[in-house]
Coordinates of C-alpha atoms in Angstrom, one line a residue:
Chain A
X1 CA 192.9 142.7 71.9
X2 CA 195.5 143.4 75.0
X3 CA 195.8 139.4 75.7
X4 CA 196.7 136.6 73.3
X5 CA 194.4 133.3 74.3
X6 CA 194.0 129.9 73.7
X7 CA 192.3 127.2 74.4
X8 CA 193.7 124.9 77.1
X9 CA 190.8 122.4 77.5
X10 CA 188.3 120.2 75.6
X11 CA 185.3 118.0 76.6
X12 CA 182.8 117.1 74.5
X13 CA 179.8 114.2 75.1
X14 CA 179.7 111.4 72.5
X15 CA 176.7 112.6 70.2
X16 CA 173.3 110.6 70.1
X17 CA 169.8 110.3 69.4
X18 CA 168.5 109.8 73.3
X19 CA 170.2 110.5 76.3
X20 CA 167.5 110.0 78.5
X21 CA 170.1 109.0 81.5
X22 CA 171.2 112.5 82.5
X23 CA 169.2 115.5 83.1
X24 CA 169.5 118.6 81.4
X25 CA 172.1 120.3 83.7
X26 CA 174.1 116.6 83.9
X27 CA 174.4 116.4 79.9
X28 CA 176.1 119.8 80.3
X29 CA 178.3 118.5 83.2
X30 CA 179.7 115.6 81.5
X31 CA 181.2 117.5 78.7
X32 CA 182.5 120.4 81.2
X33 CA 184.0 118.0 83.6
X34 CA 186.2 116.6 80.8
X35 CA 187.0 119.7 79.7
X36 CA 188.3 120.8 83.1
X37 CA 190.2 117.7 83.4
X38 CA 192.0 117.8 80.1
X39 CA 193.1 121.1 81.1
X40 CA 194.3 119.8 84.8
X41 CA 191.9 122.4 86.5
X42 CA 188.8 122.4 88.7
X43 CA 185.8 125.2 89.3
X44 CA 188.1 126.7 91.4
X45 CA 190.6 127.5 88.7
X46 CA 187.3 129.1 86.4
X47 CA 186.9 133.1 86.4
X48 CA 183.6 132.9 84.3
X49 CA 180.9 131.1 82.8
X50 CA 179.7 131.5 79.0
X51 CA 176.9 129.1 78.3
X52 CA 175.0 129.5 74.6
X53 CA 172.2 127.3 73.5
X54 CA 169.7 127.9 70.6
X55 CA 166.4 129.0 71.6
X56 CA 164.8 127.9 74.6
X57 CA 162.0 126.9 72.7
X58 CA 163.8 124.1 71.3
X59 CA 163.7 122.5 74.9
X60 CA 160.8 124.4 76.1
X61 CA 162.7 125.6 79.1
X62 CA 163.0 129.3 79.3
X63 CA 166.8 130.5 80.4
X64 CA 167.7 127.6 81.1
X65 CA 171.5 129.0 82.3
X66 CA 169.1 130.2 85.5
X67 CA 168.9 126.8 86.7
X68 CA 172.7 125.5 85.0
X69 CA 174.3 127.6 87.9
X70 CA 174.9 124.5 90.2
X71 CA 175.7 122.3 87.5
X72 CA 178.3 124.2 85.8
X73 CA 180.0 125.9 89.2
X74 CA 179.3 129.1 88.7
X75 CA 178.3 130.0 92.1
X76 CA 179.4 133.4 93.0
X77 CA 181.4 134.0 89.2
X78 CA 179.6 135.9 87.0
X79 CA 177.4 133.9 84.2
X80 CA 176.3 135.2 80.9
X81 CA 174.3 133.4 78.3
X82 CA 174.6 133.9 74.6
X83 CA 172.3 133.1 72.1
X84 CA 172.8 133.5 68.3
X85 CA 170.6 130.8 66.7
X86 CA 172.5 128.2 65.1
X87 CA 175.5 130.0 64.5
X88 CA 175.8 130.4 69.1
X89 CA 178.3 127.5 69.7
X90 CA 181.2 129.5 67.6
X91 CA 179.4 133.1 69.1
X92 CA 179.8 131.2 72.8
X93 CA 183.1 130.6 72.1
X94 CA 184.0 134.0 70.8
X95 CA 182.0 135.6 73.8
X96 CA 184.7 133.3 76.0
X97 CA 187.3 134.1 74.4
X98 CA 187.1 137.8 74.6
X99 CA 186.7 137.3 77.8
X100 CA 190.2 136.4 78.3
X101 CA 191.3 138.6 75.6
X102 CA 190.2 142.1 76.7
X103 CA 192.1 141.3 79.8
X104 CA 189.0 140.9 82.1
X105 CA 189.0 137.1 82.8
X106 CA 192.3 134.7 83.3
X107 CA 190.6 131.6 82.4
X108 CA 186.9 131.4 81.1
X109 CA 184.7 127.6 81.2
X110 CA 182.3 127.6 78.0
X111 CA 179.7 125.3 77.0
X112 CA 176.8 125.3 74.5
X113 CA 174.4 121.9 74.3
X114 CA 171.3 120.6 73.2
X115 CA 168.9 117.9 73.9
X116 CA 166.6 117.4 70.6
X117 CA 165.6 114.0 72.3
X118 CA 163.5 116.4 74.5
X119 CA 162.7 119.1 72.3
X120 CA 161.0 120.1 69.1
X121 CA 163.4 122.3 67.4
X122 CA 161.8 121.2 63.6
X123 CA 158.4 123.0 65.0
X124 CA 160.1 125.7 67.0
X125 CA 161.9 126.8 63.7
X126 CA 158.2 127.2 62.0
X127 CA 156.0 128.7 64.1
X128 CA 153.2 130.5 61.7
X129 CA 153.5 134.7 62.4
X130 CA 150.4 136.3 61.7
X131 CA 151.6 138.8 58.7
X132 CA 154.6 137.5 58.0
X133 CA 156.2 134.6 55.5
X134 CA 155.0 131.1 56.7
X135 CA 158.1 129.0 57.3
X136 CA 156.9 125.2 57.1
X137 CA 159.0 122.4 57.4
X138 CA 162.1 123.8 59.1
X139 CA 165.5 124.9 58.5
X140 CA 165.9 122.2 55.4
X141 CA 162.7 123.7 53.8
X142 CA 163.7 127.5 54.6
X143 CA 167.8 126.4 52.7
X144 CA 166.5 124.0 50.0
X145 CA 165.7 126.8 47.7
X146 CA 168.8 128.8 48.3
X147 CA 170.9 125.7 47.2
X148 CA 168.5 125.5 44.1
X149 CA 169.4 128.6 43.4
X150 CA 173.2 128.3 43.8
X151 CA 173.1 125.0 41.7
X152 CA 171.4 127.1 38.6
X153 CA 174.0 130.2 39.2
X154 CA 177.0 127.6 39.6
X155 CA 175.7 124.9 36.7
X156 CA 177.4 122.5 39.7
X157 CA 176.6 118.6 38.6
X158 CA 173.8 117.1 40.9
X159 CA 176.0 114.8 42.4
X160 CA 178.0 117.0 44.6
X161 CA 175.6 116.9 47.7
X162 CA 175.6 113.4 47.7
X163 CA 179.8 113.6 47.5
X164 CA 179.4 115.7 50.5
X165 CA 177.5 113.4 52.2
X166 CA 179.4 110.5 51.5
X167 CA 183.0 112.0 52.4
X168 CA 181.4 113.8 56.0
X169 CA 180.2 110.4 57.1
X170 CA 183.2 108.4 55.8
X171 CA 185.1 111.4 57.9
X172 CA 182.7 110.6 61.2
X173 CA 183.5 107.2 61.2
X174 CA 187.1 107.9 62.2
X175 CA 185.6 109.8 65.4
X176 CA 184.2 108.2 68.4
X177 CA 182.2 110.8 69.2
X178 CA 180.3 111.3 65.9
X179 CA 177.0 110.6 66.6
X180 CA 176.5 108.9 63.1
X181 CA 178.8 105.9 62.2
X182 CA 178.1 104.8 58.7
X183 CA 182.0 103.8 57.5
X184 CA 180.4 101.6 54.2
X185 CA 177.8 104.6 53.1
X186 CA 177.4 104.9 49.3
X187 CA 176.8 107.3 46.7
X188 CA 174.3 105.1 45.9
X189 CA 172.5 104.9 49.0
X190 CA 172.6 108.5 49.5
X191 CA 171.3 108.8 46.0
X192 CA 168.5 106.2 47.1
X193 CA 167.4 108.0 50.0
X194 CA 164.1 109.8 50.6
X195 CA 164.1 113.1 48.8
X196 CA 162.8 115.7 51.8
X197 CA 163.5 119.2 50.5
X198 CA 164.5 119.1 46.7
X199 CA 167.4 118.8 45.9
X200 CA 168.3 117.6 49.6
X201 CA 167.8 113.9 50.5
X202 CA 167.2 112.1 54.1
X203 CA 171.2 111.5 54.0
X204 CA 172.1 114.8 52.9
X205 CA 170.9 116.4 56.1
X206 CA 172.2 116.3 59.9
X207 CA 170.7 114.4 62.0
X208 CA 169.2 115.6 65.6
X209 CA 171.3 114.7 68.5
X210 CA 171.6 115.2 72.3
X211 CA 175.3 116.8 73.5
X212 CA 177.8 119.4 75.2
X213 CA 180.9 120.6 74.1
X214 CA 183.1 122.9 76.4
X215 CA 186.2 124.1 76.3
X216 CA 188.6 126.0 79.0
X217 CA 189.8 129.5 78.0
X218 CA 192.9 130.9 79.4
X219 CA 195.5 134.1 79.0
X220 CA 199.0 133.7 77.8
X221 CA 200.0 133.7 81.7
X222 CA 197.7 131.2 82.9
X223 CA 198.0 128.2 80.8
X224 CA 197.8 124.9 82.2
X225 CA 197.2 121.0 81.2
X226 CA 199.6 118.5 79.4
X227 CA 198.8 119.3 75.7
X228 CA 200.0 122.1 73.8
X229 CA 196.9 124.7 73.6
X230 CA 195.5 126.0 71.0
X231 CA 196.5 129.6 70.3
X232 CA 193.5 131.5 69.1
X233 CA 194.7 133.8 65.9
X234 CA 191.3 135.4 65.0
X235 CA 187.9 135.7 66.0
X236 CA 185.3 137.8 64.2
X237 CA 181.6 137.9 63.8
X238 CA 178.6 139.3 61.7
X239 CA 175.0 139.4 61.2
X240 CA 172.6 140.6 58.3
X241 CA 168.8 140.8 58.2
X242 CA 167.2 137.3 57.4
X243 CA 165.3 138.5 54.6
X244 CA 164.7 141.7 52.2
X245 CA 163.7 142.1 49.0
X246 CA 166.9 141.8 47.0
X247 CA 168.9 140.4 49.7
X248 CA 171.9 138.3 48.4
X249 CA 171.5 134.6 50.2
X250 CA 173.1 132.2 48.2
X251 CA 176.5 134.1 48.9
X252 CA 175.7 136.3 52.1
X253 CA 177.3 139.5 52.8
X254 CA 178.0 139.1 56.3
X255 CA 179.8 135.5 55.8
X256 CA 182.3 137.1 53.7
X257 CA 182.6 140.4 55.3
X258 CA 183.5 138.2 58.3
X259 CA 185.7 135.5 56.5
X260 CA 187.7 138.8 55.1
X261 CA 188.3 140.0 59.0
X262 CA 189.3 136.8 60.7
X263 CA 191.6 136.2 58.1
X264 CA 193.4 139.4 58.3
X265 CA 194.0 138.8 62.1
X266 CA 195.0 135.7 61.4
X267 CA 197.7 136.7 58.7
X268 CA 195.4 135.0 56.2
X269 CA 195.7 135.7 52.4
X270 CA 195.1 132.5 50.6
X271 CA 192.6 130.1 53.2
X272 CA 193.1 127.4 50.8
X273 CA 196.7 127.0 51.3
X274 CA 197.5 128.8 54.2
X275 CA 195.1 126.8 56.5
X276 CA 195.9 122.8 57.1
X277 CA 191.6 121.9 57.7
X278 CA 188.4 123.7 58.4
X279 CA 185.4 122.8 60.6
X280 CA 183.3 124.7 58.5
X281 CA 179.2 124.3 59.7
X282 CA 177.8 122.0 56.8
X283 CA 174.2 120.9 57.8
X284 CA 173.0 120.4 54.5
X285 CA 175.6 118.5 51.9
X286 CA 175.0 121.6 49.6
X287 CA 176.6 124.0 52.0
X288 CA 179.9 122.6 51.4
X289 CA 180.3 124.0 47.8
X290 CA 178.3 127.2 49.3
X291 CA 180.7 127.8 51.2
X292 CA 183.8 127.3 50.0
X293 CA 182.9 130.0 47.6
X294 CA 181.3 132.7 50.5
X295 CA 184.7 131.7 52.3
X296 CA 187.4 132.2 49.6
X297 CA 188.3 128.6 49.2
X298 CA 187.1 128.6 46.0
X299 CA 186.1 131.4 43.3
X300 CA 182.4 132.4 43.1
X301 CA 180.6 129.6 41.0
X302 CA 183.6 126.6 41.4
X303 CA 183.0 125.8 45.2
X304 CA 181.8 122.4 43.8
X305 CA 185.0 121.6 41.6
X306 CA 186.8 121.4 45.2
X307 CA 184.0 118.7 46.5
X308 CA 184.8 116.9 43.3
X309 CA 188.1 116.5 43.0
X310 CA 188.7 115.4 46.7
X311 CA 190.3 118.5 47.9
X312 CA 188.2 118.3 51.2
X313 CA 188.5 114.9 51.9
X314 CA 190.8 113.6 54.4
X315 CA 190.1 109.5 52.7
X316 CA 191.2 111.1 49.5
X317 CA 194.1 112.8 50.6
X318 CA 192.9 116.4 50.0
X319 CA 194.6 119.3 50.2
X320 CA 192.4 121.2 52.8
X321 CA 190.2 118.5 54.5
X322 CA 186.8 120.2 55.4
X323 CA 185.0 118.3 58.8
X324 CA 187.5 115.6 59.9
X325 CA 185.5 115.2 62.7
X326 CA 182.2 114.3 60.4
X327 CA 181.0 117.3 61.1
X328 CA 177.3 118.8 61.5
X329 CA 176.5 116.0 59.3
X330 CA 177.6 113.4 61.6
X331 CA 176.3 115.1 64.7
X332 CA 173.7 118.1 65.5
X333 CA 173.4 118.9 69.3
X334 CA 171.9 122.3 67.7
X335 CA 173.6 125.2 70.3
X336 CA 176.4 122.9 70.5
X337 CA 177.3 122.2 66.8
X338 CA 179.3 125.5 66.3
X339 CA 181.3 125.0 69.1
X340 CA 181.8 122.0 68.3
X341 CA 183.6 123.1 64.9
X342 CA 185.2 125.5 67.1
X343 CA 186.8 122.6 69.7
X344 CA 187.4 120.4 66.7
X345 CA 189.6 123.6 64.7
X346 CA 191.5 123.3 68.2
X347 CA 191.7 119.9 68.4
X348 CA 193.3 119.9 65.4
X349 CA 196.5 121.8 65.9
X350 CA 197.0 120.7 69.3
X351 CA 197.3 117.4 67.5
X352 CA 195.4 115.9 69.6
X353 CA 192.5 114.8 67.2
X354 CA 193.1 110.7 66.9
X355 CA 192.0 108.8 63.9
X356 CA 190.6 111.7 62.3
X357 CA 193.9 113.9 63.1
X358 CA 195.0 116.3 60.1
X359 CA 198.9 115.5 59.6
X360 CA 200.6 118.2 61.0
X361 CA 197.8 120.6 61.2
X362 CA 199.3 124.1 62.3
X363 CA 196.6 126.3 61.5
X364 CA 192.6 125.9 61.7
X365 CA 189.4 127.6 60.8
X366 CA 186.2 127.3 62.9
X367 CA 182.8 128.2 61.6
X368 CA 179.2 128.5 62.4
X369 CA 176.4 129.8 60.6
X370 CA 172.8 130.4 61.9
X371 CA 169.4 131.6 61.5
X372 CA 168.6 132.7 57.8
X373 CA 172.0 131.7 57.1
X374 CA 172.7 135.6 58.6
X375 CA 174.8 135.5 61.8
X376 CA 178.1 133.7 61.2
X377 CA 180.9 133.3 63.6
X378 CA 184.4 132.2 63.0
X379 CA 188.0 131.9 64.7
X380 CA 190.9 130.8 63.3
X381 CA 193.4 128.4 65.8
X382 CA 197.2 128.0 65.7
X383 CA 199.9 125.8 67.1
X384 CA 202.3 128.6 67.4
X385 CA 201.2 132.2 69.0
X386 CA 201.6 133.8 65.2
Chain B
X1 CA 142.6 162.7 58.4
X2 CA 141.7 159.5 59.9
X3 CA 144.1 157.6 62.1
X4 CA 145.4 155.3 60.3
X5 CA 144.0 150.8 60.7
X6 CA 146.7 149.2 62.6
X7 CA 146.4 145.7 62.4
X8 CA 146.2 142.7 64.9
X9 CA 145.9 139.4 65.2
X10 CA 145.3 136.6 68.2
X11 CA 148.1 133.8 67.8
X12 CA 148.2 131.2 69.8
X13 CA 151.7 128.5 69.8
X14 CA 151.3 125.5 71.8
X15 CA 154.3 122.8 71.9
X16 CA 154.4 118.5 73.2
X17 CA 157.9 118.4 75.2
X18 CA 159.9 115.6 76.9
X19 CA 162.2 115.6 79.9
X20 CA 164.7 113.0 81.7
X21 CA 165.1 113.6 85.1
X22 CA 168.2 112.5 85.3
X23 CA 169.8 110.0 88.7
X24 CA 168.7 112.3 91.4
X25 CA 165.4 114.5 90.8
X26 CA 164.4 111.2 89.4
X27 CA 165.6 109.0 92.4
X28 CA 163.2 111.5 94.5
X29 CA 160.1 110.9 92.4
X30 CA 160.6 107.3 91.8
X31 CA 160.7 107.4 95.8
X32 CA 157.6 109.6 95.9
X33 CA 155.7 106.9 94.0
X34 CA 156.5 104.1 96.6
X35 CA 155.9 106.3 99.1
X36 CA 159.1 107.5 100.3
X37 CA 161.0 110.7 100.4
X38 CA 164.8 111.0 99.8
X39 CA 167.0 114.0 100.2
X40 CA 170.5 114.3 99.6
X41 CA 173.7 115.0 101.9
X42 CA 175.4 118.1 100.8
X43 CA 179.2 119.4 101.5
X44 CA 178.4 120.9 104.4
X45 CA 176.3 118.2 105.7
X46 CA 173.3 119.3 105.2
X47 CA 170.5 116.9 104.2
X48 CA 168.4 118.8 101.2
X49 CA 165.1 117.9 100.6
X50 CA 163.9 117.7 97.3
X51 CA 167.5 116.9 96.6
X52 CA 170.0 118.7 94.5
X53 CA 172.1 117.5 91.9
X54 CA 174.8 119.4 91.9
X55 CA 176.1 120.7 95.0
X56 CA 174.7 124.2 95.7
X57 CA 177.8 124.9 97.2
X58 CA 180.8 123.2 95.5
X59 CA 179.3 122.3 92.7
X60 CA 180.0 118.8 93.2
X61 CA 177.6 115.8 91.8
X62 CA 175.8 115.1 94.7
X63 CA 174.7 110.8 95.8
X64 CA 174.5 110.9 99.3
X65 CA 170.8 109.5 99.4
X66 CA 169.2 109.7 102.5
X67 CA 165.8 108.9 103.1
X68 CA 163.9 111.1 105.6
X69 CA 160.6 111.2 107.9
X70 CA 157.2 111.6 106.5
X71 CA 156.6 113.7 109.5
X72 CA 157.9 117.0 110.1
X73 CA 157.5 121.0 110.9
X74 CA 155.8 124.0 109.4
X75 CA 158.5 127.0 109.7
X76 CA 156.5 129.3 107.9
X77 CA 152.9 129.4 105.8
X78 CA 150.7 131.7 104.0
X79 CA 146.6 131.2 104.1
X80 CA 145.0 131.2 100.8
X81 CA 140.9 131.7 101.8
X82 CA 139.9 131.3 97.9
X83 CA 141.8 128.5 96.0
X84 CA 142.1 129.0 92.7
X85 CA 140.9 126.3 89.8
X86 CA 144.8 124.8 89.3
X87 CA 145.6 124.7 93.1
X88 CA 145.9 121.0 94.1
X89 CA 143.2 121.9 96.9
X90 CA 139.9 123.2 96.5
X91 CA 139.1 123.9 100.3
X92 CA 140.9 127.3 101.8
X93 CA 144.5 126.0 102.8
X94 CA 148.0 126.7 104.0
X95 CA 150.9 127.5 101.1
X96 CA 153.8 125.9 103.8
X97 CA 157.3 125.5 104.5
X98 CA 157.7 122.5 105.5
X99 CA 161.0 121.0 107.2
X100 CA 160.8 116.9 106.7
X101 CA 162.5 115.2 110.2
X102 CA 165.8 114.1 109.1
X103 CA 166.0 117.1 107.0
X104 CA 167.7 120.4 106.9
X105 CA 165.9 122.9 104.7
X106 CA 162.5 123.0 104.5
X107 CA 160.0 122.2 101.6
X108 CA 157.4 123.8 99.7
X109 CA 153.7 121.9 99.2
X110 CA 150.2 122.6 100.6
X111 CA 148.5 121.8 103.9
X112 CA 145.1 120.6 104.8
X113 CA 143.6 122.6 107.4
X114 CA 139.9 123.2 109.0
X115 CA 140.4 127.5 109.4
X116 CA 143.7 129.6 109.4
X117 CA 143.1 129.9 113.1
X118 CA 144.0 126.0 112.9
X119 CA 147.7 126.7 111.7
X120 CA 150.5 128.0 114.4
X121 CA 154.1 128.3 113.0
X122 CA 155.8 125.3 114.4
X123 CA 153.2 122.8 114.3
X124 CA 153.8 119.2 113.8
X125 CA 152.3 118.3 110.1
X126 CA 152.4 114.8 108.7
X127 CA 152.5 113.5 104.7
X128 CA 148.9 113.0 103.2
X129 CA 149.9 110.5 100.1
X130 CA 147.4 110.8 97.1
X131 CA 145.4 107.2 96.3
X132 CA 147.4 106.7 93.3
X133 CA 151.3 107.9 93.3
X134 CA 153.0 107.7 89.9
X135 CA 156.2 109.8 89.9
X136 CA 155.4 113.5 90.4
X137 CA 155.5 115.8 93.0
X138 CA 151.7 115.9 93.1
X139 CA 152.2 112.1 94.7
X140 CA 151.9 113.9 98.4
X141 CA 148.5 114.8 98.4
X142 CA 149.2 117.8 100.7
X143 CA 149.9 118.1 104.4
X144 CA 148.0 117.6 107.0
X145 CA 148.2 119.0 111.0
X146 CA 149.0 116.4 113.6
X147 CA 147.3 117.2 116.7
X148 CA 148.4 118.7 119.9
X149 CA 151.5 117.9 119.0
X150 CA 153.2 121.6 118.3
X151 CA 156.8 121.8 118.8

């Protein structure tokens, strides 16, 4: 990549269960004009527009970037609309960012949402295919036996879910925007809760949420706004077939073939210690032991000693704090939840991430992880230009 | 050798969905229910009719309400002699382009009309309400001619 990047401007929509006040296209706007103003610049300013969202037939409105153009400025700038599944708000992002990288674009707007308050994403995700394997209660029933499967391979206790889900929402509470705020949760009441997809529990999965995120893009030579950006180190994406006979899923091929690239860009040889927090897509409590192994974190099969000893925990004082911001866990605007972990990374370094602020965070991963668990996306953020 | 059984199957997918309107297509339905229609002043003046949200121009949120006549003229139209089973009239009628007085673009609905020898472009039409309004654009009926009135 010719240009070195980074993100200049953030704006995200506080994360809820209904936002039946706003339209569509005004959800989106709210979130992009906050992002424009923390980055001191108007549609005037904006080269480009990369909008992602999961699949239209979440919403039921087919392209819906085809009817965005008004809201999101893009009259007579060219638009283009990515879609990668879950994994599309970190794929947006990286879309954006090349953007401005290759040289093409000076400063790129981005913005992924999702309104589950009007849509029907748990039924979208299992529509019966003649001839082909019925999926039938969503993305929680398509991972549970994945993480049954890691849990055998790994002999992990059967607690470490619910210490996920505990520590994410005790993390969420420190942000305003999390769209779940449960600061006294329990073990206990995790424990307690209705088991949905053995071994996961009603409070070991995310919840569905209406939100934007956005974030300005800009070139070394075009930086603007009061805070220090949010230098962008490494960007890398992969993909895999959902499923095969034989196909490794607990510990997927493409996740580490594109952990192993972002890091080298980014300089990368130990994640653990050379990266101050991670935004890592945890929608499921089990995915945090998952992948802290698929990542390099952690050795294959001791992801979950990390979980237990507090390592990823900001209350406990952890070493490398995983979700600060609460995470998928905490909020699940579906398209926007990757770039979410994205902005968050960023937020991070540019210390500008209030109560749930990483001490002198200098270096950050974001991640995002969709369909079959088989298109990942990742970027890793820095205070300095490396 | 025989060719070779290719399979098939019908599949049908079918979906219940939800949708806010949000402050201004919903301000113009809500008006539609009570009888009234409200455009929107743009940047450059102009009063749009159904109203945008976002400037088509600029980009700018757009809350400029203005309500305009129910009265206004056909600019363009297109006679449809056999009216399919969704249309909102069963009778042979007018697809039209309608521009509202007060506004400045015109509006797509249907008009009421005896023949297509009836309709001349530039004729004065006039809002025909349905019986009972509740919020959609089906709340105007259709349009109807007002006559000897042509502009």
């Amino acid at each position: 990549m010719a240009e070195l990047a980074a993100v200049v401007g953030i704006g995200q929509t506080r994360y809820k269960t209904r936002r039946t006040d706003v339209s569509i296209a005004g959800l989106l706007r709210e979130a992009v004009d906050r992002a424009l103003a923390d980055a001191d610049v108007t549609f005037d300013d904006i080269d480009a527009v990369i909008i992602g969202k999961a699949p239209d037939m979440f919403e039921g409105v087919v392209m819906p970037e085809s009817y965005l153009a008004d809201a999101l400025g893009a009259m007579g700038k060219p638009m283009l609309r990515v879609h990668t599944a879950g994994s599309v708000g970190g794929s947006t992002a990286i879309v954006a960012a090349s953007h401005v990288q290759s040289g093409t674009f000076k400063r790129v707007l981005t913005v992924t949402f999702e309104k589950q308050s009007e849509s029907n994403a748990m039924w979208a995700l299992s529509t019966p295919q003649p001839f082909s394997v019925h999926l039938n209660a969503g993305a929680g029933g398509y991972f549970a036996p994945i993480i049954r499967e890691y849990i055998r391979r790994s002999g992990a206790p059967g607690d470490i879910g619910i210490k996920v889900a505990v520590k994410d929402r005790r993390h969420g509470a420190r942000n305003p925007l999390a769209h779940l705020q449960l600061p006294d949760i329990t073990e206990q009441e995790v424990r307690d809760s209705m088991m949905l997809w053995d071994p996961l529990r009603f409070l070991e999965a995310c919840p569905s949420s209406d939100g934007a995120c956005a974030m300005v893009i800009a070139a070394e030579d075009s930086i603007t706004g009061s805070k220090p950006p949010a230098w962008i180190r490494g960007v890398a994406m992969r993909s895999e077939p959902t499923m095969y006979a034989g196909r490794e899923e607990v510990n997927p091929q493409a996740g580490r073939d594109c952990a192993a690239d972002v890091y080298a860009q980014a300089g990368i040889t130990n994640p653990r210690k050379d990266l101050d927090c991670a935004e890592i897509y945890v929608p499921f409590s089990w995915y945090e032991p998952m992948w802290l192994e698929n990542l390099g974190f952690a050795p294959e099969g001791e992801g979950w000693k990390l979980t237990q000893e507090g390592a990823t925990s900001l209350d406990a004082g952890g070493d490398i704090p995983w979700n600060c911001s609460g995470g998928v866990l905490c909020s699940n605007p579906i398209g926007a939840s990757g770039m979410i972990r994205f902005a968050e990374a960023a937020r991070q370094v540019r210390g500008d991430a209030g109560a749930h602020q990483v001490e002198g965070a200098r270096l950050a991963m974001g991640h995002a992880y969709g369909g079959g668990a088989q298109f990942f996306a990742m970027w890793i953020v820095g205070a300095d230009k490396g | 050798m025989a060719a070779a059984e290719l399979l098939s199957q019908e599949f049908e997918l079918g979906f219940t969905y939800t949708r806010s309107t949000g402050p201004v297509v919903g301000k113009f339905l809500t008006g539609l229910r009570d009888g009234k229609v409200y455009g929107v002043r743009g940047s450059d003046g102009r009063v749009l009719v159904p109203p945008a949200e976002y400037d088509p121009v600029t980009a700018a949120p757009l809350t400029d309400f203005v309500e305009v006549g129910q009265e206004g003229r056909l600019l363009s139209w297109c006679w449809v002699s056999e009216p399919r089973e969704a249309h909102l009239l069963q009778q042979p009628f007018a697809w039209a382009m309608v521009q509202l007085d007060g506004a400045d673009v015109p509006m797509i609905h249907c008009l009421e009309a005896p023949s297509a020898e009836a309709v001349t472009t530039g004729a004065r039409v006039s809002i025909s309400w349905a019986d009972e309004r509740q919020g959609f654009i089906t709340d105007i009926r259709c349009f109807t001619l007002l006559q000897g009135a042509a502009s």
